[in-house]
PDB file of C-alpha atoms in Angstrom:
ATOM      1  CA  MET A 552      61.311 106.253 133.667  1.00 42.00           C
ATOM      2  CA  ASP A 553      65.047 106.322 133.049  1.00 50.00           C
ATOM      3  CA  SER A 554      66.342 109.874 133.446  1.00 50.00           C
ATOM      4  CA  GLN A 555      69.146 109.302 130.955  1.00 57.00           C
ATOM      5  CA  SER A 556      68.140 111.052 127.718  1.00 59.00           C
ATOM      6  CA  TYR A 557      70.446 109.049 125.485  1.00 61.00           C
ATOM      7  CA  LYS A 558      71.810 105.548 125.856  1.00 71.00           C
ATOM      8  CA  PRO A 559      74.867 104.890 123.671  1.00 74.00           C
ATOM      9  CA  VAL A 560      74.262 102.265 121.007  1.00 77.00           C
ATOM     10  CA  PRO A 561      77.221  99.906 120.599  1.00 77.00           C
ATOM     11  CA  PRO A 562      78.893  99.641 117.190  1.00 78.00           C
ATOM     12  CA  GLY A 563      78.553  96.581 114.996  1.00 76.00           C
ATOM     13  CA  ILE A 564      80.855  93.605 115.363  1.00 71.00           C
ATOM     14  CA  GLY A 565      83.467  92.801 112.734  1.00 71.00           C
ATOM     15  CA  MET A 566      82.277  93.581 109.208  1.00 77.00           C
ATOM     16  CA  GLU A 567      78.739  94.325 110.383  1.00 79.00           C
ATOM     17  CA  GLU A 568      77.557  97.888 111.002  1.00 80.00           C
ATOM     18  CA  ASN A 569      74.980  99.315 113.376  1.00 82.00           C
ATOM     19  CA  LEU A 570      73.488 102.398 111.722  1.00 80.00           C
ATOM     20  CA  PHE A 571      72.083 103.542 115.086  1.00 82.00           C
ATOM     21  CA  SER A 572      75.585 103.739 116.547  1.00 86.00           C
ATOM     22  CA  LEU A 573      77.290 107.143 116.545  1.00 87.00           C
ATOM     23  CA  ASP A 574      80.670 105.408 116.363  1.00 88.00           C
ATOM     24  CA  ASP A 575      79.647 103.518 113.222  1.00 90.00           C
ATOM     25  CA  ILE A 576      78.216 106.685 111.665  1.00 91.00           C
ATOM     26  CA  LEU A 577      81.523 108.480 112.237  1.00 92.00           C
ATOM     27  CA  LEU A 578      83.409 105.425 110.969  1.00 92.00           C
ATOM     28  CA  SER A 579      81.403 105.438 107.732  1.00 93.00           C
ATOM     29  CA  HIS A 580      82.784 108.926 106.989  1.00 93.00           C
ATOM     30  CA  GLU A 581      86.433 107.846 107.171  1.00 94.00           C
ATOM     31  CA  ARG A 582      88.019 108.691 103.821  1.00 94.00           C
ATOM     32  CA  LEU A 583      89.646 106.019 101.647  1.00 95.00           C
ATOM     33  CA  PRO A 584      92.086 106.441  98.740  1.00 94.00           C
ATOM     34  CA  CYS A 585      90.305 105.259  95.586  1.00 94.00           C
ATOM     35  CA  ARG A 586      90.932 105.031  91.830  1.00 94.00           C
ATOM     36  CA  THR A 587      88.098 105.237  89.323  1.00 93.00           C
ATOM     37  CA  GLU A 588      87.992 102.307  86.892  1.00 92.00           C
ATOM     38  CA  SER A 589      85.417 103.971  84.631  1.00 90.00           C
ATOM     39  CA  ALA A 590      84.367 107.531  83.840  1.00 89.00           C
ATOM     40  CA  PHE A 591      81.861 109.234  86.137  1.00 87.00           C
ATOM     41  CA  PRO A 592      79.746 111.516  83.882  1.00 88.00           C
ATOM     42  CA  ARG A 593      78.763 114.960  85.217  1.00 85.00           C
ATOM     43  CA  LEU A 594      80.352 114.359  88.611  1.00 83.00           C
ATOM     44  CA  GLY A 595      83.443 116.479  88.113  1.00 83.00           C
ATOM     45  CA  PHE A 596      82.301 118.833  90.879  1.00 82.00           C
ATOM     46  CA  LEU A 597      83.090 116.088  93.393  1.00 77.00           C
ATOM     47  CA  GLU A 598      86.790 116.306  92.611  1.00 76.00           C
ATOM     48  CA  LYS A 599      88.038 119.658  93.904  1.00 74.00           C
ATOM     49  CA  SER A 600      91.309 119.532  91.969  1.00 74.00           C
ATOM     50  CA  SER A 601      89.538 119.050  88.623  1.00 74.00           C
ATOM     51  CA  GLU A 602      87.760 121.642  86.501  1.00 79.00           C
ATOM     52  CA  THR A 603      86.274 119.145  84.054  1.00 84.00           C
ATOM     53  CA  ARG A 604      82.621 118.221  83.871  1.00 87.00           C
ATOM     54  CA  ASP A 605      83.272 114.477  84.225  1.00 88.00           C
ATOM     55  CA  ILE A 606      85.558 112.409  86.412  1.00 89.00           C
ATOM     56  CA  PRO A 607      87.719 110.492  83.923  1.00 90.00           C
ATOM     57  CA  GLU A 608      88.790 106.885  84.278  1.00 91.00           C
ATOM     58  CA  GLY A 609      91.960 106.449  86.297  1.00 90.00           C
ATOM     59  CA  THR A 610      91.378 109.444  88.580  1.00 90.00           C
ATOM     60  CA  LYS A 611      92.796 109.077  92.090  1.00 91.00           C
ATOM     61  CA  MET A 612      90.615 110.613  94.773  1.00 91.00           C
ATOM     62  CA  GLU A 613      89.391 110.107  98.333  1.00 92.00           C
ATOM     63  CA  MET A 614      85.894 108.893  99.129  1.00 92.00           C
ATOM     64  CA  PRO A 615      84.092 108.297 102.427  1.00 94.00           C
ATOM     65  CA  LEU A 616      83.752 104.649 103.346  1.00 94.00           C
ATOM     66  CA  TRP A 617      79.964 104.618 102.870  1.00 93.00           C
ATOM     67  CA  LEU A 618      80.264 105.889  99.287  1.00 92.00           C
ATOM     68  CA  ALA A 619      83.139 103.578  98.374  1.00 93.00           C
ATOM     69  CA  LYS A 620      81.151 100.571  99.628  1.00 92.00           C
ATOM     70  CA  GLY A 621      78.091 101.703  97.688  1.00 90.00           C
ATOM     71  CA  LEU A 622      79.987 102.075  94.406  1.00 90.00           C
ATOM     72  CA  TYR A 623      82.215  99.040  94.741  1.00 91.00           C
ATOM     73  CA  GLU A 624      81.201  95.970  92.733  1.00 87.00           C
ATOM     74  CA  ARG A 625      83.174  92.776  92.270  1.00 81.00           C
ATOM     75  CA  LYS A 626      81.759  91.966  88.817  1.00 82.00           C
ATOM     76  CA  ARG A 627      81.587  95.461  87.330  1.00 83.00           C
ATOM     77  CA  ARG A 628      84.762  97.383  88.105  1.00 83.00           C
ATOM     78  CA  VAL A 629      83.578 100.912  88.880  1.00 90.00           C
ATOM     79  CA  LEU A 630      86.395 101.810  91.252  1.00 91.00           C
ATOM     80  CA  SER A 631      89.244 100.197  93.146  1.00 93.00           C
ATOM     81  CA  VAL A 632      90.038 100.970  96.778  1.00 94.00           C
ATOM     82  CA  GLU A 633      93.620 101.288  97.955  1.00 94.00           C
ATOM     83  CA  LEU A 634      94.724 100.302 101.418  1.00 95.00           C
ATOM     84  CA  PRO A 635      95.207 103.145 103.918  1.00 94.00           C
ATOM     85  CA  LYS A 636      98.877 103.187 104.939  1.00 94.00           C
ATOM     86  CA  VAL A 637      98.223 101.853 108.449  1.00 94.00           C
ATOM     87  CA  TYR A 638      97.066  98.523 106.930  1.00 95.00           C
ATOM     88  CA  ARG A 639      99.922  98.168 104.438  1.00 95.00           C
ATOM     89  CA  GLU A 640     102.820  95.771 104.803  1.00 94.00           C
ATOM     90  CA  GLY A 641     105.197  98.277 106.419  1.00 94.00           C
ATOM     91  CA  TRP A 642     102.831  99.063 109.268  1.00 94.00           C
ATOM     92  CA  ARG A 643     101.791  95.408 109.577  1.00 95.00           C
ATOM     93  CA  THR A 644     105.440  94.658 110.316  1.00 95.00           C
ATOM     94  CA  VAL A 645     105.448  97.313 113.059  1.00 94.00           C
ATOM     95  CA  PHE A 646     102.299  95.883 114.623  1.00 94.00           C
ATOM     96  CA  GLY A 647     103.752  92.389 114.432  1.00 93.00           C
ATOM     97  CA  ALA A 648     106.892  93.508 116.294  1.00 93.00           C
ATOM     98  CA  ASP A 649     105.211  95.366 119.177  1.00 92.00           C
ATOM     99  CA  PRO A 650     101.600  96.563 118.857  1.00 93.00           C
ATOM    100  CA  ILE A 651     101.648  98.235 122.288  1.00 92.00           C
ATOM    101  CA  VAL A 652     103.972 101.078 121.216  1.00 90.00           C
ATOM    102  CA  VAL A 653     101.677 102.301 118.411  1.00 92.00           C
ATOM    103  CA  ASP A 654      99.428 105.320 118.985  1.00 93.00           C
ATOM    104  CA  LEU A 655      96.250 103.847 117.496  1.00 93.00           C
ATOM    105  CA  HIS A 656      94.160 106.936 118.153  1.00 92.00           C
ATOM    106  CA  LYS A 657      96.559 109.036 116.110  1.00 91.00           C
ATOM    107  CA  MET A 658      96.594 106.455 113.322  1.00 88.00           C
ATOM    108  CA  GLY A 659      92.825 105.887 113.411  1.00 82.00           C
ATOM    109  CA  PRO A 660      90.936 106.466 115.564  1.00 90.00           C
ATOM    110  CA  TYR A 661      88.879 103.546 114.177  1.00 93.00           C
ATOM    111  CA  TYR A 662      91.720 101.125 113.536  1.00 95.00           C
ATOM    112  CA  TYR A 663      89.786  97.925 114.246  1.00 94.00           C
ATOM    113  CA  GLY A 664      86.482  99.089 112.757  1.00 93.00           C
ATOM    114  CA  LEU A 665      87.933 100.476 109.531  1.00 94.00           C
ATOM    115  CA  GLY A 666      90.248  97.492 109.139  1.00 94.00           C
ATOM    116  CA  SER A 667      87.283  95.140 109.402  1.00 93.00           C
ATOM    117  CA  GLN A 668      85.364  97.209 106.828  1.00 94.00           C
ATOM    118  CA  MET A 669      88.330  97.042 104.422  1.00 94.00           C
ATOM    119  CA  LEU A 670      87.688  93.306 104.137  1.00 92.00           C
ATOM    120  CA  HIS A 671      84.592  94.155 102.051  1.00 91.00           C
ATOM    121  CA  PHE A 672      86.949  95.065  99.205  1.00 93.00           C
ATOM    122  CA  ASP A 673      88.738  92.300  97.311  1.00 90.00           C
ATOM    123  CA  SER A 674      92.452  92.343  98.031  1.00 91.00           C
ATOM    124  CA  PRO A 675      95.088  89.581  98.086  1.00 93.00           C
ATOM    125  CA  GLU A 676      96.285  91.108 101.371  1.00 95.00           C
ATOM    126  CA  ASN A 677      92.968  90.611 103.182  1.00 95.00           C
ATOM    127  CA  PRO A 678      94.104  87.491 105.125  1.00 95.00           C
ATOM    128  CA  GLU A 679      97.203  89.338 106.376  1.00 96.00           C
ATOM    129  CA  ILE A 680      95.133  92.413 107.293  1.00 96.00           C
ATOM    130  CA  ALA A 681      92.603  90.321 109.240  1.00 95.00           C
ATOM    131  CA  ASN A 682      95.359  88.454 111.079  1.00 96.00           C
ATOM    132  CA  THR A 683      97.205  91.686 111.961  1.00 96.00           C
ATOM    133  CA  ILE A 684      94.022  93.279 113.344  1.00 95.00           C
ATOM    134  CA  LEU A 685      93.319  90.195 115.467  1.00 94.00           C
ATOM    135  CA  GLN A 686      96.875  89.874 116.795  1.00 96.00           C
ATOM    136  CA  THR A 687      97.057  93.620 117.503  1.00 95.00           C
ATOM    137  CA  PHE A 688      93.855  93.429 119.536  1.00 95.00           C
ATOM    138  CA  ILE A 689      95.108  90.390 121.463  1.00 94.00           C
ATOM    139  CA  GLY A 690      98.489  92.008 122.063  1.00 94.00           C
ATOM    140  CA  ARG A 691      96.999  95.241 123.442  1.00 94.00           C
ATOM    141  CA  PHE A 692      93.935  93.880 125.250  1.00 93.00           C
ATOM    142  CA  ARG A 693      95.615  92.777 128.481  1.00 92.00           C
ATOM    143  CA  ARG A 694      97.452  96.054 128.936  1.00 91.00           C
ATOM    144  CA  THR A 695      94.269  98.039 128.246  1.00 92.00           C
ATOM    145  CA  MET A 696      92.295  96.115 130.861  1.00 90.00           C
ATOM    146  CA  ASP A 697      95.166  96.109 133.386  1.00 90.00           C
ATOM    147  CA  SER A 698      95.356  99.892 133.069  1.00 88.00           C
ATOM    148  CA  SER A 699      91.608 100.228 133.603  1.00 88.00           C
ATOM    149  CA  GLN A 700      91.793  98.121 136.764  1.00 86.00           C
ATOM    150  CA  ASN A 701      94.725 100.002 138.285  1.00 84.00           C
ATOM    151  CA  ALA A 702      93.456 103.554 137.910  1.00 76.00           C
ATOM    152  CA  TYR A 703      90.769 103.937 140.566  1.00 73.00           C
ATOM    153  CA  ASN A 704      89.734 107.586 141.126  1.00 70.00           C
ATOM    154  CA  GLU A 705      92.635 108.821 139.004  1.00 73.00           C
ATOM    155  CA  ASP A 706      92.991 110.996 135.919  1.00 77.00           C
ATOM    156  CA  THR A 707      92.929 108.471 133.060  1.00 81.00           C
ATOM    157  CA  SER A 708      93.406 110.888 130.140  1.00 84.00           C
ATOM    158  CA  ALA A 709      97.049 109.867 129.679  1.00 82.00           C
ATOM    159  CA  LEU A 710      96.088 106.186 129.681  1.00 85.00           C
ATOM    160  CA  VAL A 711      93.412 106.434 126.991  1.00 90.00           C
ATOM    161  CA  GLU A 712      94.903 109.031 124.647  1.00 92.00           C
ATOM    162  CA  ARG A 713      96.713 106.366 122.578  1.00 92.00           C
ATOM    163  CA  LEU A 714      93.763 103.962 122.420  1.00 94.00           C
ATOM    164  CA  ASP A 715      91.496 103.228 119.476  1.00 92.00           C
ATOM    165  CA  CYS A 716      87.761 103.909 120.023  1.00 91.00           C
ATOM    166  CA  LEU A 717      87.040 100.215 120.627  1.00 91.00           C
ATOM    167  CA  GLU A 718      89.815 100.060 123.216  1.00 93.00           C
ATOM    168  CA  ARG A 719      88.469 103.189 124.897  1.00 92.00           C
ATOM    169  CA  SER A 720      85.083 101.486 125.226  1.00 90.00           C
ATOM    170  CA  LEU A 721      86.747  98.447 126.794  1.00 91.00           C
ATOM    171  CA  PHE A 722      88.726 100.690 129.133  1.00 92.00           C
ATOM    172  CA  LYS A 723      85.520 102.460 130.182  1.00 89.00           C
ATOM    173  CA  ALA A 724      83.801  99.108 130.775  1.00 89.00           C
ATOM    174  CA  GLY A 725      86.731  97.992 132.916  1.00 89.00           C
ATOM    175  CA  GLN A 726      86.575 101.207 134.934  1.00 88.00           C
ATOM    176  CA  SER A 727      82.833 100.798 135.422  1.00 87.00           C
ATOM    177  CA  GLY A 728      83.309  97.245 136.658  1.00 86.00           C
ATOM    178  CA  LEU A 729      86.064  98.357 139.037  1.00 85.00           C
ATOM    179  CA  ASN A 730      83.923 101.174 140.466  1.00 84.00           C
ATOM    180  CA  SER A 731      80.987  98.811 140.967  1.00 83.00           C
ATOM    181  CA  PHE A 732      83.236  96.314 142.739  1.00 82.00           C
ATOM    182  CA  GLN A 733      84.660  99.019 145.000  1.00 81.00           C
ATOM    183  CA  LEU A 734      81.144 100.136 145.959  1.00 81.00           C
ATOM    184  CA  TRP A 735      80.107  96.547 146.639  1.00 81.00           C
ATOM    185  CA  GLU A 736      83.198  96.001 148.781  1.00 78.00           C
ATOM    186  CA  LYS A 737      82.300  99.079 150.851  1.00 79.00           C
ATOM    187  CA  GLY A 738      78.695  97.928 151.195  1.00 75.00           C
ATOM    188  CA  ARG A 739      77.380 100.845 149.169  1.00 67.00           C
ATOM    189  CA  SER A 740      76.217  98.989 146.097  1.00 59.00           C
ATOM    190  CA  SER A 741      72.588  99.341 145.082  1.00 59.00           C
ATOM    191  CA  HIS A 742      70.059  96.590 145.694  1.00 59.00           C
ATOM    192  CA  LEU A 743      69.563  93.984 143.025  1.00 57.00           C
ATOM    193  CA  THR A 744      66.569  94.778 140.831  1.00 62.00           C
ATOM    194  CA  ALA A 745      64.713  92.834 138.204  1.00 62.00           C
ATOM    195  CA  SER A 746      65.703  93.353 134.594  1.00 61.00           C
ATOM    196  CA  SER A 747      63.499  95.685 132.548  1.00 66.00           C
ATOM    197  CA  LEU A 748      62.905  92.756 130.170  1.00 66.00           C
ATOM    198  CA  VAL A 749      61.499  90.690 133.050  1.00 65.00           C
ATOM    199  CA  ILE A 750      59.326  93.583 134.259  1.00 70.00           C
ATOM    200  CA  ASN A 751      57.930  94.194 130.764  1.00 69.00           C
ATOM    201  CA  TYR A 752      57.263  90.467 130.340  1.00 67.00           C
ATOM    202  CA  ARG A 753      55.319  90.385 133.624  1.00 68.00           C
ATOM    203  CA  LYS A 754      53.263  93.390 132.530  1.00 67.00           C
ATOM    204  CA  ARG A 755      52.384  91.717 129.203  1.00 66.00           C
ATOM    205  CA  LYS A 756      51.522  88.497 131.035  1.00 62.00           C
ATOM    206  CA  MET A 757      49.236  90.358 133.447  1.00 66.00           C
ATOM    207  CA  THR A 758      47.530  92.131 130.518  1.00 67.00           C
ATOM    208  CA  ASP A 759      46.940  88.805 128.768  1.00 62.00           C
ATOM    209  CA  LEU A 760      45.406  87.329 131.921  1.00 64.00           C
ATOM    210  CA  GLN A 761      43.083  90.303 132.377  1.00 67.00           C
ATOM    211  CA  ALA A 762      41.935  90.274 128.745  1.00 60.00           C
TER     212      ALA A 762
END
């Protein structure tokens, strides 16, 4: 039996979410600037700055991503979602000039994940947002992986502090691959073993034969 008590579940890809992933759970609680397009009866307690019983139409407030997605409808305008500043035109220009200089963790830390989720909401800027996210990832990917491959047995805290959570996962994967290669080169790598899927398949096959 595997001694590891918890195996990290990877987040969803693009606009998809994996509700078993801790990263996606934390991402779903990122707060978005919203504006109510209709009154919300008896929900005034949700807005801390208001003392009224209802939330009137036109109220600007912040909502977690999961709630904004649940309330948002294209046909029936219940609320509109504004773009967080990091996805607006000004910051898109910065990313277009040199994405490497930006501290994504400070701006995010779920820059790619939240940006992908923003595409659920209708906006004329969605094509530009999607393109900026893609080009930012491409522009930073090589440096992230180069850093992971050139920091063997070193303190990497300074290298990862400016990375988004997705980039940190890639950096960790690069470090793991480098460590495995170094062990193999020194002849200390573990023996090849069959995949757990293959082992389980063999067990089921044996059970079927014995039945």
